[in-house]
Coordinates of C-alpha atoms and ligand atoms in Angstrom, one line a residue:
M62 CA 0.0 -0.4 0.1
G63 CA 1.2 3.4 -0.1
R64 CA 0.7 6.5 1.1
I65 CA -2.5 8.0 2.4
Q66 CA -3.7 11.5 0.9
Q67 CA -6.9 13.0 0.5
L68 CA -8.6 11.8 -1.5
P69 CA -10.1 14.6 -4.7
A70 CA -13.0 16.3 -4.6
T71 CA -14.9 14.8 -8.2
V72 CA -13.8 11.2 -7.0
V73 CA -15.8 12.0 -3.4
N74 CA -19.1 13.5 -4.6
Q75 CA -19.1 10.0 -7.1
I76 CA -18.4 8.5 -4.1
A77 CA -21.9 9.6 -2.9
A78 CA -23.6 9.7 -5.9
G79 CA -23.0 5.7 -5.6
E80 CA -25.1 6.0 -1.9
V81 CA -27.4 8.7 -3.5
I82 CA -28.1 8.6 -7.1
E83 CA -29.4 5.1 -7.8
R84 CA -30.5 5.6 -11.1
P85 CA -32.9 9.0 -12.3
A86 CA -35.1 8.1 -9.8
S87 CA -33.1 9.4 -7.6
V88 CA -32.4 12.6 -9.0
V89 CA -36.1 13.3 -10.0
K90 CA -36.5 13.3 -6.3
E91 CA -33.5 14.6 -5.4
L92 CA -34.5 17.7 -7.5
L93 CA -38.4 17.8 -6.6
E94 CA -37.3 17.7 -3.1
N95 CA -34.7 20.8 -3.8
A96 CA -37.7 22.3 -5.8
I97 CA -40.2 21.5 -2.2
D98 CA -37.7 23.0 -0.3
A99 CA -37.4 26.3 -1.8
G100 CA -40.8 26.9 -1.8
S101 CA -42.4 26.3 -4.3
T102 CA -46.0 26.4 -5.9
R103 CA -46.1 24.4 -9.2
V104 CA -42.7 22.4 -10.4
D105 CA -42.8 20.9 -13.9
V106 CA -40.4 17.6 -14.7
D107 CA -39.9 16.9 -17.7
V108 CA -37.9 14.2 -18.7
E109 CA -36.3 11.7 -21.8
Q110 CA -35.9 8.6 -22.5
G111 CA -36.9 7.4 -19.1
G112 CA -35.0 10.1 -18.0
A113 CA -30.6 8.2 -19.3
D114 CA -30.7 11.2 -21.4
L115 CA -32.8 14.0 -19.7
I116 CA -34.6 15.0 -16.6
R117 CA -35.4 18.7 -16.5
V118 CA -36.7 20.1 -12.9
V119 CA -38.3 23.5 -13.3
D120 CA -40.0 25.2 -9.9
D121 CA -41.0 28.5 -9.7
G122 CA -39.7 28.7 -5.6
C123 CA -37.1 31.4 -4.0
G124 CA -33.8 30.6 -6.1
I125 CA -30.8 30.9 -5.6
H126 CA -28.5 34.4 -5.0
A127 CA -26.2 34.3 -8.2
D128 CA -22.9 33.9 -5.6
D129 CA -24.1 30.5 -4.2
L130 CA -24.6 28.5 -7.6
P131 CA -20.7 27.3 -7.2
L132 CA -21.5 26.5 -3.6
A133 CA -24.9 24.7 -4.4
L134 CA -22.9 22.8 -6.3
S135 CA -20.1 21.3 -4.0
N136 CA -20.2 18.9 -1.1
H137 CA -21.9 19.5 2.0
A138 CA -22.8 23.5 1.4
T139 CA -26.6 23.7 2.2
S140 CA -28.5 26.4 3.2
K141 CA -30.7 24.4 5.4
L142 CA -28.6 23.2 8.1
R143 CA -26.3 24.9 10.4
G144 CA -25.7 23.7 13.5
A145 CA -25.1 20.0 14.9
D146 CA -27.4 20.7 16.9
D147 CA -30.1 21.7 13.5
L148 CA -30.0 18.2 12.8
F149 CA -32.8 17.2 15.4
R150 CA -35.1 19.2 14.7
I151 CA -35.3 19.3 10.7
G152 CA -38.0 21.0 9.2
T153 CA -36.7 20.2 5.6
L154 CA -37.0 17.7 3.3
G155 CA -32.8 18.3 2.6
F156 CA -30.1 19.2 4.3
R157 CA -26.8 17.0 3.9
G158 CA -26.4 19.2 1.5
E159 CA -24.6 17.0 -1.3
A160 CA -27.1 16.0 -3.9
L161 CA -26.8 18.4 -6.1
A162 CA -23.0 18.2 -5.4
S163 CA -23.0 14.0 -6.5
V164 CA -25.5 14.7 -9.7
G165 CA -22.9 17.0 -10.8
S166 CA -20.2 14.9 -10.7
I167 CA -21.8 11.7 -13.0
A168 CA -23.4 13.3 -14.9
R169 CA -23.9 16.9 -17.1
L170 CA -25.7 18.9 -15.1
T171 CA -27.1 23.0 -15.7
L172 CA -28.2 25.1 -13.0
Q173 CA -29.9 28.0 -13.5
S174 CA -31.6 30.4 -11.2
R175 CA -32.9 34.4 -10.4
P176 CA -34.3 34.4 -6.7
A177 CA -37.9 36.2 -6.7
G178 CA -37.5 40.4 -7.0
A179 CA -33.6 40.0 -8.2
A180 CA -33.1 42.4 -11.3
A181 CA -31.7 39.4 -13.4
G182 CA -30.4 35.3 -12.7
A183 CA -27.5 33.9 -12.9
E184 CA -26.3 29.5 -14.5
V185 CA -23.1 27.8 -14.0
A186 CA -22.7 23.9 -15.3
C187 CA -20.8 20.9 -13.4
Q188 CA -19.4 18.4 -16.5
G189 CA -18.9 14.9 -14.2
G190 CA -17.5 17.0 -11.1
Q191 CA -15.9 20.0 -13.7
L192 CA -17.4 23.7 -12.6
A193 CA -17.6 26.1 -14.9
A194 CA -18.3 29.7 -14.8
V195 CA -21.3 31.7 -13.5
R196 CA -23.1 33.6 -16.1
A197 CA -25.8 35.3 -16.5
W198 CA -29.3 34.1 -17.4
N199 CA -31.9 35.5 -18.1
G200 CA -34.9 33.0 -16.4
A201 CA -38.3 33.9 -15.0
P202 CA -37.8 33.5 -11.4
G203 CA -37.4 30.6 -9.3
T204 CA -34.9 27.3 -10.5
R205 CA -34.7 25.8 -13.7
V206 CA -31.9 22.1 -13.0
E207 CA -30.9 20.1 -16.2
V208 CA -29.8 16.9 -15.8
R209 CA -28.2 15.0 -19.3
H210 CA -26.9 11.8 -20.3
L211 CA -27.1 10.2 -16.6
F212 CA -23.8 8.6 -15.5
F213 CA -21.9 9.1 -18.6
N214 CA -18.2 8.8 -17.3
V215 CA -19.4 6.6 -14.6
P216 CA -20.3 3.1 -17.5
V217 CA -20.7 0.2 -15.8
R218 CA -23.6 2.4 -13.4
R219 CA -25.2 3.2 -17.6
K220 CA -24.9 -0.6 -18.1
F221 CA -27.1 -0.9 -14.5
L222 CA -29.7 1.3 -15.7
R223 CA -32.8 -0.6 -17.0
G224 CA -35.2 0.2 -20.4
P225 CA -37.4 3.8 -20.4
A226 CA -40.4 1.8 -19.5
T227 CA -39.0 0.7 -15.8
E228 CA -37.2 4.0 -15.0
M229 CA -40.0 5.8 -15.4
S230 CA -42.4 3.2 -13.2
H231 CA -38.9 3.7 -10.7
L232 CA -39.3 7.6 -11.8
S233 CA -43.5 7.8 -11.6
E234 CA -42.9 6.6 -8.5
A235 CA -40.1 8.8 -6.6
F236 CA -43.3 11.8 -8.1
V237 CA -45.7 9.9 -6.9
R238 CA -44.5 10.1 -3.5
L239 CA -43.7 13.3 -3.0
A240 CA -46.7 14.1 -5.0
L241 CA -48.4 12.8 -2.2
P242 CA -47.8 14.5 1.1
H243 CA -47.7 18.2 -0.5
L244 CA -50.4 19.1 -0.7
G245 CA -50.7 22.8 -1.8
L246 CA -48.2 22.4 -4.8
H247 CA -49.3 21.8 -8.7
L248 CA -46.9 19.5 -10.4
T249 CA -46.9 17.9 -14.0
L250 CA -44.1 14.7 -15.0
R251 CA -43.9 14.6 -19.4
H252 CA -42.8 12.1 -20.5
N253 CA -40.8 11.9 -24.4
G254 CA -43.2 15.4 -24.8
K255 CA -46.3 13.4 -23.7
L256 CA -47.8 14.4 -20.0
V257 CA -47.8 11.1 -17.4
H258 CA -49.4 13.1 -14.9
D259 CA -50.7 16.8 -14.0
V260 CA -51.8 17.1 -10.0
P261 CA -53.2 20.1 -9.2
G262 CA -52.1 22.8 -6.6
A263 CA -56.5 22.3 -4.8
A264 CA -56.0 18.9 -5.5
G265 CA -56.4 17.6 -1.7
L266 CA -54.9 14.3 -0.8
L267 CA -58.0 12.1 -2.2
D268 CA -57.6 13.7 -5.4
R269 CA -54.1 12.8 -5.8
I270 CA -54.6 9.3 -4.8
G271 CA -57.9 9.3 -7.1
L272 CA -55.8 10.6 -10.2
F273 CA -52.7 8.3 -9.4
F274 CA -54.3 4.7 -8.0
G275 CA -58.2 5.9 -10.0
R276 CA -61.2 5.9 -8.4
A277 CA -61.7 3.0 -7.0
V278 CA -59.5 2.6 -4.8
R279 CA -60.1 6.1 -3.5
E280 CA -63.7 5.0 -3.3
Q281 CA -62.6 2.2 -1.1
L282 CA -61.0 4.4 1.5
R283 CA -61.6 4.9 5.1
A284 CA -60.0 8.0 6.5
V285 CA -58.5 7.6 10.2
E286 CA -57.6 10.9 12.3
A287 CA -56.2 9.6 16.3
Q288 CA -53.6 11.2 17.9
Q289 CA -52.2 9.4 21.5
G290 CA -48.9 10.4 23.6
P291 CA -46.9 12.7 20.6
F292 CA -48.8 10.8 17.8
T293 CA -50.8 12.3 15.4
L294 CA -52.5 10.0 12.6
G295 CA -54.1 10.4 9.7
G296 CA -54.0 9.9 6.5
Y297 CA -56.8 6.4 4.3
V298 CA -56.4 2.7 4.6
A299 CA -58.3 0.9 2.3
D300 CA -61.5 -1.6 2.9
P301 CA -60.2 -5.0 2.9
G302 CA -61.8 -5.9 -0.3
C303 CA -59.7 -3.5 -1.8
E304 CA -56.5 -6.1 -1.2
R305 CA -53.4 -6.3 -3.5
G306 CA -50.8 -8.9 -4.0
G307 CA -47.5 -6.7 -2.7
P308 CA -47.2 -4.6 -0.4
Q309 CA -46.4 -1.2 -2.8
M310 CA -50.0 0.4 -2.5
Q311 CA -48.5 1.3 1.3
Y312 CA -47.6 4.4 1.8
F313 CA -46.2 5.2 5.8
F314 CA -44.6 9.3 5.3
V315 CA -43.2 10.5 8.9
N316 CA -43.8 14.3 9.4
G317 CA -44.2 14.6 5.3
R318 CA -41.0 13.0 4.6
W319 CA -42.3 9.5 2.9
V320 CA -40.3 6.7 4.8
R321 CA -40.0 2.8 4.8
D322 CA -40.5 1.3 7.9
R323 CA -40.3 -2.1 9.2
L324 CA -42.3 -1.4 11.8
L325 CA -45.2 0.6 11.3
S326 CA -45.1 -2.2 8.0
Q327 CA -45.6 -4.7 10.9
A328 CA -48.1 -2.7 12.0
L329 CA -51.1 -2.5 9.0
Q330 CA -50.5 -5.7 8.5
D331 CA -51.8 -6.9 12.2
A332 CA -54.5 -4.7 11.9
Y333 CA -55.7 -6.5 8.6
R334 CA -55.3 -9.6 10.6
G335 CA -57.9 -12.2 10.1
L336 CA -59.0 -9.7 7.3
L337 CA -57.2 -10.6 4.2
M338 CA -56.5 -14.0 2.9
T339 CA -52.7 -14.7 3.5
G340 CA -49.6 -13.1 1.2
R341 CA -52.5 -10.2 -0.1
H342 CA -51.5 -7.3 1.2
A343 CA -54.2 -3.5 2.4
V344 CA -54.0 -0.8 1.3
A345 CA -53.0 2.5 3.0
F346 CA -52.1 6.3 3.1
L347 CA -50.7 6.8 6.3
F348 CA -49.2 10.2 7.3
V349 CA -47.4 9.8 10.8
E350 CA -46.4 13.1 13.4
V351 CA -43.9 13.2 15.6
P352 CA -42.3 16.0 17.1
P353 CA -39.2 16.2 15.4
E354 CA -36.6 15.2 19.1
H355 CA -39.2 11.6 18.6
V356 CA -37.6 10.4 15.2
D357 CA -34.3 10.8 13.6
V358 CA -34.1 10.7 10.3
N359 CA -30.6 11.8 9.5
V360 CA -29.9 7.1 9.5
H361 CA -30.1 6.5 5.5
P362 CA -28.3 8.7 2.7
T363 CA -31.8 9.3 0.8
K364 CA -33.8 9.2 4.3
A365 CA -36.0 6.9 3.7
E366 CA -35.4 5.1 6.4
V367 CA -35.7 6.3 10.2
R368 CA -35.6 5.7 13.9
F369 CA -37.6 6.9 16.4
R370 CA -37.3 6.5 20.3
D371 CA -41.0 4.3 21.1
P372 CA -41.5 2.3 17.8
E373 CA -42.8 -0.1 19.5
G374 CA -45.8 2.7 21.3
L375 CA -45.7 4.1 17.1
Q376 CA -46.3 0.0 16.1
H377 CA -49.3 -0.3 18.8
F378 CA -50.7 2.8 18.5
L379 CA -51.2 2.6 14.7
A380 CA -51.8 -1.2 15.0
E381 CA -55.0 -0.7 17.2
E382 CA -56.2 2.3 15.5
V383 CA -56.3 0.5 11.6
R384 CA -57.8 -2.1 13.6
G385 CA -60.3 -0.1 15.2
R386 CA -61.7 2.7 12.3
L387 CA -61.7 -1.7 10.0
Q388 CA -64.5 -2.7 12.7
A389 CA -66.1 0.5 13.3
Q390 CA -66.9 0.4 9.1
D391 CA -70.0 -1.3 7.6
L392 CA -67.6 -3.7 5.7
T393 CA -70.7 -5.2 4.7
G394 CA -69.9 -6.5 1.0
R395 CA -72.7 -3.8 -1.1
L396 CA -73.8 -5.7 -4.5
R397 CA -72.6 -3.3 -7.2
G398 CA -75.2 -0.9 -9.2
P399 CA -74.8 -1.4 -13.2
D400 CA -73.2 1.9 -13.9
A401 CA -70.3 0.8 -10.9
P402 CA -66.8 0.2 -12.5
D403 CA -67.0 -3.7 -12.0
D404 CA -63.8 -5.8 -12.9
R405 CA -64.4 -8.9 -11.5
P406 CA -65.4 -12.4 -13.3
K407 CA -68.6 -11.6 -14.4
A408 CA -71.3 -14.8 -13.1
A409 CA -74.1 -15.8 -15.1
A410 CA -77.7 -15.0 -13.4
P411 CA -78.7 -18.4 -12.1
E412 CA -81.8 -18.5 -10.8
P413 CA -82.4 -18.7 -7.5
T414 CA -85.1 -20.4 -5.5
F415 CA -85.7 -20.2 -3.0
D416 CA -87.4 -22.6 0.4
F417 CA -88.1 -21.8 4.1
V418 CA -85.9 -23.4 6.9
P419 CA -88.2 -27.6 7.0
P420 CA -87.7 -28.3 10.9
P421 CA -85.8 -30.3 12.1
A422 CA -81.9 -29.6 10.5
L423 CA -80.0 -33.0 10.1
P424 CA -77.1 -34.6 11.3
P425 CA -74.1 -32.5 10.6
P426 CA -72.4 -34.3 7.5
E427 CA -69.0 -36.2 9.1
P428 CA -65.8 -33.1 8.2
S429 CA -64.3 -33.3 5.2
P430 CA -62.0 -30.9 3.5
A431 CA -63.6 -27.6 3.2
P432 CA -66.1 -27.5 0.5
V433 CA -66.6 -24.5 -0.1
R434 CA -63.3 -22.5 -1.4
G435 CA -64.3 -23.1 -5.1
A436 CA -63.3 -20.2 -7.8
E437 CA -67.5 -19.9 -7.8
R438 CA -68.3 -18.8 -4.5
Q439 CA -65.8 -15.8 -5.0
T440 CA -67.3 -14.1 -8.4
A441 CA -69.6 -11.2 -8.0
P442 CA -73.4 -11.6 -7.2
P443 CA -75.5 -12.2 -10.5
R444 CA -75.8 -8.8 -12.2
E445 CA -79.6 -8.9 -11.6
A446 CA -81.1 -10.1 -9.0
R447 CA -84.4 -11.6 -11.2
P448 CA -86.4 -13.8 -8.3
A449 CA -88.1 -16.8 -9.9
S450 CA -91.1 -16.0 -11.4
P451 CA -93.9 -15.8 -10.0
L452 CA -92.1 -14.4 -6.9
P453 CA -91.3 -16.7 -3.7
V454 CA -94.1 -18.6 -1.4
P455 CA -93.4 -20.3 0.7
R456 CA -93.9 -23.9 0.3
R457 CA -94.9 -24.6 3.3
E458 CA -96.3 -22.4 6.1
S459 CA -93.8 -21.4 7.9
P460 CA -92.5 -21.8 11.3
P461 CA -92.8 -18.7 14.2
A462 CA -90.2 -16.6 11.9
P463 CA -87.2 -16.1 13.9
V464 CA -86.1 -12.6 14.5
P465 CA -84.9 -11.0 12.2
R466 CA -86.6 -13.6 9.2
A467 CA -84.9 -15.6 7.8
L468 CA -84.7 -17.7 4.8
Q469 CA -82.3 -20.4 3.7
A470 CA -81.4 -20.7 0.2
H471 CA -79.1 -24.0 -1.4
D472 CA -78.9 -24.7 2.8
L473 CA -75.9 -22.2 1.6
Y474 CA -77.3 -19.0 2.2
L475 CA -79.8 -16.5 4.8
L476 CA -81.7 -14.3 2.9
V477 CA -82.3 -12.0 5.6
E478 CA -85.1 -8.6 5.6
V479 CA -83.0 -5.8 7.2
P480 CA -84.5 -1.6 6.4
E481 CA -81.9 -1.2 4.1
G482 CA -82.6 -3.7 2.0
V483 CA -81.9 -6.9 1.6
L484 CA -78.7 -9.3 3.4
V485 CA -77.4 -12.9 1.7
I486 CA -75.0 -14.1 4.3
D487 CA -72.8 -16.5 3.0
Q488 CA -73.6 -19.2 6.1
H489 CA -70.1 -21.2 6.9
A490 CA -68.0 -17.6 5.6
L491 CA -70.2 -15.5 8.5
H492 CA -70.4 -19.1 11.6
E493 CA -66.4 -19.4 10.9
R494 CA -66.2 -16.1 11.8
I495 CA -67.5 -15.5 14.5
L496 CA -65.7 -18.9 15.3
Y497 CA -62.6 -17.4 15.1
E498 CA -63.1 -13.6 16.8
Q499 CA -64.7 -16.2 19.6
L500 CA -61.4 -17.2 19.7
R501 CA -59.7 -14.5 19.3
E502 CA -61.4 -12.5 22.3
R503 CA -60.5 -15.3 24.7
L504 CA -57.4 -15.6 23.8
G505 CA -56.5 -11.9 24.2
A506 CA -58.5 -11.9 27.3
G507 CA -56.3 -15.4 28.5
N508 CA -59.7 -17.5 29.1
L509 CA -60.4 -19.4 26.3
E510 CA -62.3 -22.6 27.7
K511 CA -61.4 -26.2 27.4
Q512 CA -63.5 -28.8 26.8
R513 CA -62.1 -31.8 28.4
L514 CA -62.7 -34.8 27.1
L515 CA -64.0 -37.8 29.5
V516 CA -61.9 -40.2 27.6
P517 CA -58.7 -39.0 25.8
E518 CA -58.7 -39.5 22.5
P519 CA -55.9 -41.0 21.1
V520 CA -54.5 -39.9 17.7
D521 CA -51.8 -42.0 15.3
L522 CA -49.9 -40.6 13.5
P523 CA -47.2 -40.9 11.3
A524 CA -43.8 -41.0 13.7
H525 CA -42.2 -37.4 12.7
Q526 CA -45.9 -36.0 12.9
A527 CA -46.3 -37.3 16.2
A528 CA -43.0 -35.5 16.8
L529 CA -43.9 -32.5 15.2
V530 CA -47.3 -32.2 16.7
L531 CA -45.1 -32.6 20.5
E532 CA -42.5 -29.8 19.7
H533 CA -45.9 -28.1 19.7
E534 CA -47.5 -28.4 22.9
A535 CA -47.5 -24.9 24.5
A536 CA -48.9 -23.5 21.4
L537 CA -51.6 -25.6 21.2
A538 CA -51.8 -25.8 24.3
E539 CA -52.4 -22.2 24.5
L540 CA -55.4 -23.0 21.7
G541 CA -57.0 -25.5 24.4
L542 CA -56.0 -28.2 21.8
E543 CA -53.6 -30.3 25.3
V544 CA -51.7 -33.2 23.8
E545 CA -49.1 -35.9 25.3
A546 CA -47.1 -38.5 24.3
F547 CA -49.1 -41.9 24.7
G548 CA -46.1 -44.3 23.1
G549 CA -44.8 -45.3 19.7
S550 CA -46.6 -42.4 16.8
T551 CA -50.2 -42.0 19.4
V552 CA -50.7 -38.5 20.3
L553 CA -53.4 -38.0 23.4
L554 CA -55.9 -35.3 23.2
H555 CA -56.8 -34.3 26.6
S556 CA -59.3 -31.0 25.2
F557 CA -59.7 -29.2 22.4
P558 CA -61.8 -25.3 23.1
A559 CA -65.0 -25.7 24.0
V560 CA -65.9 -22.4 21.4
L561 CA -65.7 -24.9 18.4
G562 CA -68.3 -27.0 19.6
K563 CA -69.6 -30.6 19.2
R564 CA -67.7 -31.0 15.6
T565 CA -65.3 -33.6 15.9
P566 CA -61.9 -33.0 18.5
Q567 CA -59.7 -35.2 16.1
A568 CA -61.0 -34.5 12.3
I569 CA -59.6 -30.2 13.3
F570 CA -56.7 -32.2 15.4
R571 CA -56.2 -33.6 12.5
A572 CA -56.6 -30.2 10.0
V573 CA -53.7 -28.2 12.6
V574 CA -51.8 -31.7 12.2
D575 CA -51.9 -31.0 8.2
Y576 CA -51.1 -27.2 8.6
L577 CA -47.5 -27.2 11.1
L578 CA -46.9 -30.3 7.9
T579 CA -47.2 -27.8 5.0
K580 CA -44.6 -24.6 6.8
E581 CA -40.9 -25.4 5.8
K582 CA -40.3 -22.6 8.1
L583 CA -43.0 -21.7 11.5
P584 CA -43.7 -18.5 12.0
D585 CA -43.6 -16.7 14.4
R586 CA -45.9 -17.4 17.9
E587 CA -48.9 -14.7 16.9
Q588 CA -48.3 -15.4 13.2
L589 CA -49.1 -19.6 14.3
L590 CA -51.7 -19.2 16.9
N591 CA -54.0 -16.7 14.6
D592 CA -53.8 -19.5 11.3
L593 CA -54.5 -22.2 13.5
M594 CA -57.4 -20.4 15.0
A595 CA -58.9 -19.7 11.8
L596 CA -58.3 -23.3 10.3
M597 CA -60.0 -24.5 13.5
A598 CA -63.0 -21.9 13.1
C599 CA -63.0 -22.7 9.5
H600 CA -63.2 -26.5 9.9
A601 CA -65.9 -26.1 12.9
A602 CA -68.0 -23.7 11.0
V603 CA -71.2 -24.4 9.7
R604 CA -70.6 -25.9 5.6
A605 CA -72.1 -25.1 2.9
G606 CA -75.4 -27.7 3.0
D607 CA -75.7 -27.8 5.7
R608 CA -79.3 -27.7 6.6
L609 CA -80.1 -25.5 9.3
T610 CA -83.3 -24.9 12.2
P611 CA -84.3 -22.1 12.5
G612 CA -83.0 -21.8 16.0
E613 CA -79.8 -22.5 14.2
I614 CA -79.8 -20.2 12.3
G615 CA -81.7 -18.1 15.0
E616 CA -78.5 -18.5 16.7
L617 CA -76.3 -17.7 14.4
L618 CA -77.8 -14.6 13.7
A619 CA -78.1 -13.9 16.8
Q620 CA -73.9 -13.9 17.4
R621 CA -74.0 -11.9 13.7
V622 CA -74.4 -9.3 15.6
R623 CA -72.4 -9.9 18.8
A624 CA -69.6 -10.0 17.0
G625 CA -68.6 -6.3 16.1
A626 CA -66.5 -7.6 12.9
S627 CA -68.9 -10.5 11.5
H628 CA -68.3 -8.8 8.1
H629 CA -65.8 -11.0 7.1
C630 CA -64.6 -14.2 7.1
P631 CA -61.3 -14.9 8.4
H632 CA -59.7 -16.1 5.2
G633 CA -60.2 -12.7 3.7
R634 CA -63.5 -13.2 1.8
P635 CA -67.4 -11.4 2.7
T636 CA -68.8 -13.1 4.6
S637 CA -72.2 -10.9 3.9
L638 CA -73.6 -9.1 0.9
L639 CA -76.0 -6.0 1.1
F640 CA -78.6 -4.9 -1.5
T641 CA -80.2 -1.7 -0.5
L642 CA -83.8 -0.8 -1.7
H643 CA -82.2 1.1 -3.9
D644 CA -80.3 -1.2 -6.1
L645 CA -82.7 -3.2 -6.0
E646 CA -85.2 -0.5 -7.1
R647 CA -82.3 0.5 -9.4
Q648 CA -82.3 -3.4 -10.8
F649 CA -86.1 -3.5 -11.9
R650 CA -85.6 -0.2 -13.2
R651 CA -88.5 1.1 -11.0
V652 CA -86.0 3.7 -10.4
Ligands
ADP993 P1 -29.6 19.9 0.2 O1 -31.1 19.8 -0.4 O2 -29.1 18.6 0.6 O3 -29.4 21.1 1.0 P2 -28.3 20.1 -2.1 O4 -27.5 19.6 -2.7 O5 -29.8 19.3 -2.7 O6 -28.4 19.8 -0.2 O7 -29.0 21.5 -2.7 C1 -27.3 22.1 -1.8 C2 -28.4 24.2 -1.7 O8 -28.6 24.3 -2.9 C3 -30.1 23.5 -0.9 O9 -29.0 23.7 0.6 C4 -29.9 25.0 -1.7 O10 -29.5 26.2 -0.7 C5 -30.4 25.4 -3.3 N1 -31.0 24.5 -3.5 C6 -30.7 24.0 -4.6 N2 -32.3 23.6 -5.4 C7 -32.4 24.5 -5.6 C8 -33.6 24.8 -5.9 N3 -34.5 24.1 -6.2 N4 -34.8 25.7 -5.3 C9 -33.5 27.0 -4.3 N5 -31.9 26.2 -3.8 C10 -31.9 25.8 -4.1
MG994 MG1 -31.5 18.8 -1.4

């Protein structure tokens, strides 16, 4: 090794650029942040070839004094921070003073600016870190930054750029993350001369979400607003029915800054637990405000991550608030009117047949693998709910009607008259939901009752399965499933959760074993308990095809009212659909 020497500024900047500037989207993010920090009311972004050839950002902000132009392009030069103390009460998006210098070291950059009120403006160019002389510039007040040929002098990095479409999608994402929290700011984005986004200054948060993600998402949002200790929470969460295959539509902002935060994501997932199918993700736009001394934003080069002083407190607060909001909302699925956008598969409209509940109920069939999860169950309700003609007439005298009045159709659906219209309830999904909520509630309150078996049930399992079960003895016991080794490959089952009623404990237990077998790596305790509760609820619930007695229907409906969150089954399917009087009137062209 040679002697130690100070690196030249151009090299230092290129190293910094390696951290801050990954692709054109990073440049757009930095330039937009600068424009916002400058107090702009309008910012126009123009890019060519996904930003690889040109990125131009023009703002109407405070501008830069001609004498400061070279400083703006030098490393660790900023107008946003004076001393170390300021680091802990940052009110601007930028503060590190390295973005412009970094970009200037790896592209051909022109910075033109005119402070409001100045008679004239000035410009300076920087090519691969080589700064040119400041010259006069005759432009409008504000700042105009042009970045051409990104990475022209760093061929390895240029090679890593993807095609214009991919770069553009990253760039657009950066744009969205800054446009959502900055209400009042008029923003445009053009690609190769074509307008991609135009966000008016007057567009509120909902409008912005609608512009970026469409009307369907916007219409499924529920406002969240809460305050606790140092935390303030605002924004929107979507109805679970709006779920997505990935977490891309979960946006978190802390003090107006977009962040990626494992804790916040986890909190959101906790809030939706039981409302979404496994592997599906919620849609949310959440804004957290905390006093600056409660959050450190200087832990990541692009400030995409932050550190909270009380992360658990925030996580708990967010999960509770969002969960409460989701439960408060009536999530009963609604029949979509003919004019509503409908992207679901269309089902042929079968002629419904109606049948009053006959006494008495047949004994429930032996539990078999849940037969109710077929594609046909996830389709939209018939668009035109034409009853059989003539109008359904009860085939025999109805028994004293349970309150509310309900009919069972196809041994699967309960049709209930409610003041707003008619509810169609999936008996299995509803019962499953009720059982799941009861398990959850009792487990949470620490009083999950066990039903002890008079004679322990021996369950024969292959040796490795028996071992697997015994390995999870503690978690199973928490859920009321007490097991004991009984020599060889036999496991004794001593008890099961009382709320699950009279279904055979054996079958439920076997379903639990099957679940354990499918898992290569077992989830954490909470997830495990949750999965098992969903599974047991599913297996213990009445099934499609079970003829219910009026008493059973009445009991189910009464429990539905008691269980606040009975709108979705634990797998995320809705438990009921509401056909409002208005919907029906419209479908029958009465209005
Ligand atoms: P930082 O934003 O962290 O301060 P930058 O390198 O992004 O660092 O910018 C350096 C300085 O240049 C800023 O502190 C600001 O004074 C000035 N500046 C950059 N862009 C603009 C702009 N669009 N309008 C006004 N001033 C700007
Ligand atoms: Mg900056």
